Each structure stands twice: as structure tokens, then as C-alpha cells.
XYZ file of C-alpha atoms in Angstrom:
143
model
C -18.012 -1.501 13.610
C -18.943 -1.622 9.968
C -16.286 -0.756 7.421
C -17.555 2.128 5.317
C -14.293 3.029 3.613
C -14.599 3.456 -0.153
C -11.805 1.628 -2.053
C -10.282 3.145 -5.220
C -12.076 1.999 -8.289
C -10.629 -0.708 -10.438
C -8.748 1.041 -13.300
C -7.862 4.116 -11.102
C -4.437 5.410 -12.068
C -2.045 6.780 -9.422
C 0.714 8.904 -10.736
C 3.897 8.893 -8.718
C 6.366 11.662 -9.579
C 6.219 13.708 -12.795
C 7.395 13.604 -16.428
C 9.796 11.018 -17.608
C 10.706 9.998 -13.972
C 6.917 9.441 -13.187
C 5.292 6.081 -12.902
C 1.633 5.359 -13.263
C 0.231 2.512 -11.140
C -3.158 1.085 -12.231
C -5.393 -0.377 -9.623
C -6.403 -3.927 -10.697
C -8.152 -5.301 -7.537
C -8.743 -4.694 -3.836
C -7.060 -7.557 -1.986
C -7.395 -6.704 1.611
C -8.141 -4.219 4.496
C -6.529 -3.657 7.806
C -7.180 -1.180 10.591
C -5.023 1.513 8.942
C -5.101 0.631 5.270
C -6.557 -0.811 2.170
C -4.310 -2.987 -0.044
C -4.667 -3.260 -3.837
C -3.093 -5.343 -6.581
C -1.791 -2.898 -9.114
C 0.372 -2.795 -12.242
C 2.709 -0.474 -13.962
C 4.862 -0.589 -17.099
C 8.624 -0.827 -16.586
C 11.164 0.885 -18.828
C 10.836 -1.849 -21.425
C 7.037 -1.454 -21.502
C 6.459 -4.716 -19.780
C 3.507 -4.964 -17.276
C 4.802 -5.504 -13.643
C 2.500 -6.398 -10.681
C 2.929 -4.799 -7.244
C 0.900 -4.230 -4.182
C -0.254 -0.766 -3.258
C -0.962 -0.137 0.359
C -3.070 3.000 0.968
C -3.045 4.803 4.347
C -6.846 4.948 5.027
C -7.528 4.396 8.798
C -10.768 2.612 9.709
C -11.003 4.375 13.046
C -11.343 7.901 11.549
C -14.277 9.430 9.771
C -12.699 9.838 6.322
C -14.537 10.679 3.076
C -13.268 9.947 -0.457
C -14.434 12.301 -3.112
C -15.062 11.368 -6.802
C -11.414 12.107 -7.639
C -10.042 9.803 -4.920
C -9.051 12.562 -2.548
C -9.391 11.718 1.147
C -10.454 14.212 3.716
C -11.105 13.980 7.462
C -12.678 16.337 9.904
C -9.930 15.288 12.325
C -6.882 16.490 10.427
C -4.510 16.083 13.365
C -5.348 12.360 13.916
C -5.216 11.757 10.138
C -1.778 13.342 9.956
C -0.625 11.226 12.940
C -1.722 8.104 11.099
C 0.137 9.317 8.061
C 3.289 9.819 10.187
C 3.070 6.328 11.659
C 2.476 4.878 8.132
C 5.671 6.598 6.891
C 7.617 5.309 9.961
C 6.301 1.752 9.313
C 7.664 1.995 5.744
C 11.133 2.913 7.043
C 11.064 0.172 9.691
C 9.997 -2.514 7.164
C 12.868 -1.407 4.936
C 15.371 -1.611 7.825
C 14.148 -5.102 8.776
C 14.110 -6.301 5.112
C 17.717 -5.091 4.618
C 19.051 -6.726 7.789
C 21.712 -9.218 6.896
C 20.850 -12.829 7.999
C 17.115 -12.326 8.082
C 15.251 -14.365 5.425
C 11.543 -13.841 4.641
C 11.299 -11.435 7.504
C 9.009 -8.802 5.779
C 7.802 -7.650 2.480
C 10.068 -5.672 0.100
C 8.722 -2.153 0.404
C 9.886 -0.476 -2.777
C 8.678 3.148 -2.471
C 6.320 5.561 -0.729
C 4.584 8.533 -2.249
C 1.873 11.015 -1.504
C -1.310 11.393 -3.513
C -4.958 12.163 -2.778
C -4.121 13.667 0.656
C -2.820 10.303 1.819
C 0.211 7.980 1.493
C 0.768 4.939 -0.681
C 3.526 2.348 -0.319
C 4.574 0.156 -3.298
C 5.402 -3.383 -2.208
C 7.031 -6.011 -4.425
C 4.642 -8.886 -5.376
C 6.049 -12.213 -4.361
C 4.709 -15.416 -5.760
C 4.648 -18.681 -3.755
C 3.165 -20.188 -0.665
C 2.893 -19.120 2.957
C 2.959 -21.265 6.105
C -0.779 -21.135 6.066
C -0.713 -23.219 2.880
C 1.188 -26.105 4.473
C -0.844 -28.796 6.245
C 2.035 -30.671 8.044
C 4.246 -28.111 9.702
C 7.220 -29.921 11.378
C 10.380 -28.655 12.960
C 12.322 -31.964 12.662
């Protein structure tokens, strides 16, 4: 099945919260798609005004007929199914945090920082980690 989802445009700003407690995430690039989401590289300015990079994961299920309007708003003819996907997306955020915070587990999951609602969908903010994955290593040995 062809993926006809429309990603957020590069430069799109997502406002989380309001006023002085709000944070603006700017979409820098699309880095991946899964069955339930699109993942973006984004940036924001911290309280010192420094640029910080994060990943933004958008709940945007491939299996549903969902349209994105010119303002980024997502709408689906199957509201009940879309709401069910958003519920599972929220539950996944909580589960990832519980796993991440489990003592003794190292590199078990990404560090999910926050979740917020915008454009009739959910977004998670994930810490951007630098480094290599096991896929980068040619000689994997358990010696």
C-alpha cells in the first residue's frame, strides 16, 4: 500500500504550551515513517537561547484515511479509530518512560521527554542521542 501521508513542511513551528512556559519546536527534516507515525528532526531554543535538537514523533497512522490541511491539522472520516490510535500512542509514551526509568536497564529505550496535542493529533518529544547503534558494528561478538 502506497504511503500517501503528507509530512509537516520543513520550517513548520509547533507550539507546545502557551506564554512564557511555551516552547516552539521547528521541524528541520523528516527522518522516518512507521505504521503509526512520522518522525522528524526538530529544534528548539532552551532558556539560554541555545539551539537544541530533538526528535518529534507525530501520531499519523498509515492505516487510516487521514488528510492534512494547509495549517497542518489532521482529520479522519473514522474519528473513533483515530482516537483509538491516539490513545495507544499516549499509552506507548507512558510505557517507554516506565522502561527508560527502570533501574538497572541501560539503553533500553529512547528518552521520551514530553507529549502534547496539536493539529488534532499527538506529538512526543524525544531526546536526540548521538552515537552508533549495533547496526553500525561489523564484528559483533559476545566474548
